[in-house]
Short mmCIF file of C-alpha atoms in Angstrom, two decimals:
data_model
loop_
_atom_site.label_atom_id
_atom_site.label_comp_id
_atom_site.label_asym_id
_atom_site.label_seq_id
_atom_site.Cartn_x
_atom_site.Cartn_y
_atom_site.Cartn_z
CA UNK A 144 -25.95 63.33 80.73
CA UNK A 145 -23.20 64.20 83.19
CA UNK A 146 -20.39 62.05 81.86
CA UNK A 147 -16.61 62.28 82.00
CA UNK A 148 -14.84 60.87 78.95
CA UNK A 149 -11.70 61.38 76.87
CA UNK A 150 -12.37 63.90 74.05
CA UNK A 151 -13.12 62.18 70.73
CA UNK A 152 -10.08 63.65 68.95
CA UNK A 153 -7.69 62.46 71.63
CA UNK A 154 -9.30 59.04 71.73
CA UNK A 155 -9.05 58.62 67.94
CA UNK A 156 -5.36 59.59 67.99
CA UNK A 157 -4.78 57.26 70.89
CA UNK A 158 -6.33 54.39 68.93
CA UNK A 159 -4.17 55.20 65.89
CA UNK A 160 -0.95 55.26 67.92
CA UNK A 161 -1.96 52.03 69.64
CA UNK A 162 -2.50 50.35 66.25
CA UNK A 163 0.98 51.44 65.11
CA UNK A 164 2.48 50.28 68.40
CA UNK A 165 0.93 46.83 68.08
CA UNK A 166 2.16 46.49 64.51
CA UNK A 167 5.79 46.85 65.59
CA UNK A 168 5.57 45.10 68.95
CA UNK A 169 4.14 41.96 67.37
CA UNK A 170 7.63 41.22 66.04
CA UNK A 171 9.33 41.90 69.35
CA UNK A 172 7.02 39.73 71.45
CA UNK A 173 7.16 36.56 69.38
CA UNK A 174 6.45 33.52 71.56
CA UNK A 175 3.68 31.26 72.86
CA UNK A 176 3.49 31.86 76.62
CA UNK A 177 0.28 33.88 76.15
CA UNK A 178 -2.67 33.37 73.82
CA UNK A 179 -5.40 35.87 72.92
CA UNK A 180 -8.76 34.16 72.24
CA UNK A 181 -10.01 37.19 70.26
CA UNK A 182 -7.37 37.38 67.54
CA UNK A 183 -6.21 33.79 68.16
CA UNK A 184 -2.55 34.78 68.14
CA UNK A 185 0.22 34.03 70.60
CA UNK A 186 2.99 36.13 72.15
CA UNK A 187 5.66 35.66 74.76
CA UNK A 188 3.77 38.04 77.06
CA UNK A 189 1.08 40.71 77.03
CA UNK A 190 1.86 44.41 77.42
CA UNK A 191 1.59 46.46 80.58
CA UNK A 192 -1.50 48.69 80.61
CA UNK A 193 -3.48 51.11 82.77
CA UNK A 194 -3.19 54.28 84.83
CA UNK A 195 -1.52 52.09 87.42
CA UNK A 196 0.35 49.72 85.15
CA UNK A 197 -0.91 46.14 85.13
CA UNK A 198 1.46 43.49 83.84
CA UNK A 199 0.35 40.97 81.21
CA UNK A 200 -2.72 43.06 80.33
CA UNK A 201 -2.88 44.11 76.65
CA UNK A 202 -2.62 41.80 73.65
CA UNK A 203 0.30 42.88 71.47
CA UNK A 204 -1.67 42.04 68.32
CA UNK A 205 -5.26 43.30 68.76
CA UNK A 206 -5.14 45.37 71.95
CA UNK A 207 -7.61 43.20 73.87
CA UNK A 208 -7.42 43.61 77.65
CA UNK A 209 -8.10 41.03 80.35
CA UNK A 210 -11.84 41.76 80.49
CA UNK A 211 -12.17 41.59 76.70
CA UNK A 212 -10.51 38.19 76.53
CA UNK A 213 -12.66 36.86 79.37
CA UNK A 214 -15.83 38.23 77.77
CA UNK A 215 -15.01 36.67 74.40
CA UNK A 216 -14.47 33.24 75.96
CA UNK A 217 -17.69 33.65 77.94
CA UNK A 218 -19.62 34.51 74.79
CA UNK A 219 -18.29 31.41 73.08
CA UNK A 220 -18.98 29.06 75.97
CA UNK A 221 -22.17 30.44 77.50
CA UNK A 222 -24.15 32.17 74.72
CA UNK A 223 -25.33 31.67 71.15
CA UNK A 224 -23.94 35.04 69.95
CA UNK A 225 -21.86 33.23 67.29
CA UNK A 226 -25.01 31.85 65.69
CA UNK A 227 -26.31 35.10 64.14
CA UNK A 228 -30.07 34.86 64.22
CA UNK A 229 -32.65 37.42 63.18
CA UNK A 230 -31.89 39.81 66.02
CA UNK A 231 -30.58 43.31 66.66
CA UNK A 232 -27.46 44.01 68.70
CA UNK A 233 -26.59 47.30 70.43
CA UNK A 234 -22.99 47.90 71.50
CA UNK A 235 -22.34 50.92 73.73
CA UNK A 236 -18.84 52.51 73.62
CA UNK A 237 -17.59 49.71 71.35
CA UNK A 238 -14.13 48.32 71.92
CA UNK A 239 -12.40 47.88 68.57
CA UNK A 240 -11.17 44.38 69.34
CA UNK A 241 -14.82 43.30 69.83
CA UNK A 242 -16.51 45.71 67.42
CA UNK A 243 -14.72 44.44 64.31
CA UNK A 244 -15.73 40.84 64.96
CA UNK A 245 -19.34 41.48 65.94
CA UNK A 246 -19.88 43.80 62.98
CA UNK A 247 -18.63 41.11 60.61
CA UNK A 248 -21.10 38.61 62.08
CA UNK A 249 -24.20 40.81 62.34
CA UNK A 250 -23.82 43.37 59.57
CA UNK A 251 -26.66 45.91 59.43
CA UNK A 252 -28.30 44.35 62.52
CA UNK A 253 -25.38 45.56 64.63
CA UNK A 254 -25.43 49.13 65.99
CA UNK A 255 -22.63 50.85 67.89
CA UNK A 256 -23.20 54.01 69.94
CA UNK A 257 -21.19 56.47 72.01
CA UNK A 258 -21.92 59.74 73.80
CA UNK A 259 -19.19 61.42 71.75
CA UNK A 260 -19.68 61.96 68.01
CA UNK A 261 -17.32 60.14 65.70
CA UNK A 262 -16.50 57.21 67.98
CA UNK A 263 -19.34 54.93 66.90
CA UNK A 264 -22.07 54.55 64.31
CA UNK A 265 -24.47 56.70 66.33
CA UNK A 266 -24.20 59.40 68.99
CA UNK A 267 -26.28 58.23 71.94
CA UNK A 268 -26.95 59.31 75.52
CA UNK A 269 -27.83 56.09 77.31
CA UNK A 270 -29.78 57.98 79.95
CA UNK A 271 -32.15 59.04 77.14
CA UNK A 272 -32.10 56.43 74.35
CA UNK A 273 -34.09 57.49 71.27
CA UNK A 274 -35.39 54.03 70.46
CA UNK A 275 -38.71 52.35 71.18
CA UNK A 276 -39.27 49.87 73.97
CA UNK A 277 -38.00 46.37 73.27
CA UNK A 278 -35.91 47.20 70.20
CA UNK A 279 -32.74 45.17 70.79
CA UNK A 280 -32.23 41.45 71.40
CA UNK A 281 -28.68 41.80 72.76
CA UNK A 282 -26.89 44.74 74.41
CA UNK A 283 -23.22 45.14 75.30
CA UNK A 284 -22.21 47.92 77.69
CA UNK A 285 -18.79 47.55 79.29
CA UNK A 286 -17.07 50.00 81.65
CA UNK A 287 -19.42 52.87 80.86
CA UNK A 288 -21.68 53.28 83.92
CA UNK A 289 -18.82 54.32 86.20
CA UNK A 290 -18.56 57.48 84.05
CA UNK A 291 -22.25 58.40 84.38
CA UNK A 292 -23.72 60.30 87.31
CA UNK A 293 -27.25 58.91 86.93
CA UNK A 294 -26.35 55.27 86.44
CA UNK A 295 -29.79 54.06 87.57
CA UNK A 296 -31.43 56.03 84.77
CA UNK A 297 -28.98 54.56 82.26
CA UNK A 298 -29.70 50.99 83.39
CA UNK A 299 -33.44 51.66 83.24
CA UNK A 300 -33.06 52.87 79.65
CA UNK A 301 -30.98 49.85 78.64
CA UNK A 302 -33.59 47.58 80.20
CA UNK A 303 -36.41 49.43 78.44
CA UNK A 304 -34.96 49.00 74.93
CA UNK A 305 -34.00 45.37 75.57
CA UNK A 306 -36.55 42.89 74.26
CA UNK A 307 -38.35 40.54 76.61
CA UNK A 308 -36.36 37.33 76.53
CA UNK A 309 -33.28 39.25 75.42
CA UNK A 310 -30.01 39.57 77.30
CA UNK A 311 -27.37 42.18 78.06
CA UNK A 312 -23.78 42.16 79.26
CA UNK A 313 -23.37 45.22 81.50
CA UNK A 314 -19.89 45.37 83.03
CA UNK A 315 -18.23 47.78 85.46
CA UNK A 316 -15.04 47.77 87.55
CA UNK A 317 -15.77 46.07 90.90
CA UNK A 318 -13.86 46.39 94.17
CA UNK A 319 -15.27 44.80 97.31
CA UNK A 320 -18.93 44.42 98.19
CA UNK A 321 -20.11 48.00 98.52
CA UNK A 322 -20.07 50.99 96.18
CA UNK A 323 -18.05 54.10 97.04
CA UNK A 324 -19.49 57.32 95.65
CA UNK A 325 -19.53 60.99 96.61
CA UNK A 326 -20.95 63.49 94.09
CA UNK A 327 -19.13 66.29 95.94
CA UNK A 328 -15.79 64.87 94.81
CA UNK A 329 -15.00 66.54 91.50
CA UNK A 330 -11.22 66.84 91.66
CA UNK A 331 -9.72 64.53 88.98
CA UNK A 332 -6.74 63.53 91.13
CA UNK A 333 -8.96 62.58 94.05
CA UNK A 334 -11.26 60.62 91.74
CA UNK A 335 -8.28 58.74 90.38
CA UNK A 336 -7.14 57.95 93.89
CA UNK A 337 -10.58 56.84 95.10
CA UNK A 338 -12.17 55.37 91.97
CA UNK A 339 -9.21 54.25 89.84
CA UNK A 340 -9.49 56.89 87.08
CA UNK A 341 -9.94 60.64 86.98
CA UNK A 342 -13.07 60.32 84.82
CA UNK A 343 -14.83 57.81 87.10
CA UNK A 344 -17.57 59.05 89.42
CA UNK A 345 -17.78 55.96 91.63
CA UNK A 346 -16.24 52.57 92.40
CA UNK A 347 -18.81 49.79 92.42
CA UNK A 348 -19.13 47.04 94.99
CA UNK A 349 -20.38 43.60 93.98
CA UNK A 350 -23.44 43.43 96.25
CA UNK A 351 -24.55 46.98 95.50
CA UNK A 352 -24.10 46.62 91.76
CA UNK A 353 -25.96 43.33 91.62
CA UNK A 354 -28.84 44.95 93.50
CA UNK A 355 -28.82 47.94 91.15
CA UNK A 356 -29.16 45.71 88.09
CA UNK A 357 -31.87 43.57 89.65
CA UNK A 358 -33.86 46.63 90.73
CA UNK A 359 -34.78 47.24 87.07
CA UNK A 360 -36.35 43.78 86.74
CA UNK A 361 -33.36 42.08 85.14
CA UNK A 362 -32.44 38.54 86.12
CA UNK A 363 -28.69 38.61 86.72
CA UNK A 364 -26.15 35.79 86.76
CA UNK A 365 -22.57 36.55 87.83
CA UNK A 366 -19.67 34.55 86.40
CA UNK A 367 -16.09 34.67 87.64
CA UNK A 368 -13.07 33.58 85.56
CA UNK A 369 -12.89 30.22 87.33
CA UNK A 370 -16.53 29.58 86.35
CA UNK A 371 -15.61 29.88 82.69
CA UNK A 372 -12.06 28.56 82.28
CA UNK A 373 -9.74 25.96 83.82
CA UNK A 374 -6.76 27.36 85.80
CA UNK A 375 -4.23 26.68 83.03
CA UNK A 376 -6.26 28.65 80.47
CA UNK A 377 -6.76 31.54 82.88
CA UNK A 378 -2.97 31.83 83.01
CA UNK A 379 -2.40 31.20 79.29
CA UNK A 380 -5.02 33.81 78.31
CA UNK A 381 -3.57 36.37 80.75
CA UNK A 382 -6.76 37.04 82.68
CA UNK A 383 -5.52 36.32 86.19
CA UNK A 384 -5.98 39.87 87.44
CA UNK A 385 -8.39 42.70 86.58
CA UNK A 386 -10.51 40.58 84.25
CA UNK A 387 -13.43 41.26 86.57
CA UNK A 388 -16.76 39.49 86.55
CA UNK A 389 -19.28 38.83 83.80
CA UNK A 390 -22.79 40.09 84.55
CA UNK A 391 -25.29 38.34 82.29
CA UNK A 392 -28.58 40.23 82.53
CA UNK A 393 -31.73 38.61 81.11
CA UNK A 394 -35.04 40.40 80.68
CA UNK A 395 -37.90 38.07 81.64
CA UNK A 396 -40.38 37.32 78.88
CA UNK A 397 -43.24 38.75 80.96
CA UNK A 398 -41.51 42.15 81.36
CA UNK A 399 -43.00 45.17 79.61
#
């Protein structure tokens, strides 16, 4: 799989330094202007984060970003994920702020995977998943496809291993209606300028991405922050900007 990601060693060190940073900053940012629904702790503000710094983005306690906080609220309000049934969950490129909580709920029925060894429970190329058809009841895959050249193949594989009647959350950065992509662009600086990060290979548009998901047979519902939360909570949870959309993808029971 042609994928552009941070080397595992660098990512592990980055996570360690971030943990240490949050430990100390928790004392500096004491307050209640912001609330993180993942760790259920308050702070006077969230931290700046991103290649182009976003204000009020990262929880000072658990590191959750805008999209993580929005997703967690969505899961609570719109799904039964917090009622662990007899089902298997696959989490691609797991975010620690989500991984810890889902693992505690689902135990051995919860599998994390990443293309790079050492970052998850299993090393997995999602353009060639080594599992049988209809293995998983729930799949999480957030901000991964923009790193993968053959994103259609990856979505087909995720759909294949998803059980009929199961559902997946497959998120990507969205800007506008139409996707911008040029395989000839390989310069990291130009990719950062055009796609937001040097390791992104495209910038998705809402209409194009919705069509891409639906082309695999998935039934897709799109939720925006205002569909999930009242205005005052959107502000309090710090998800005003860059939280993105939630794409809930259901596999029809008649699919094979």
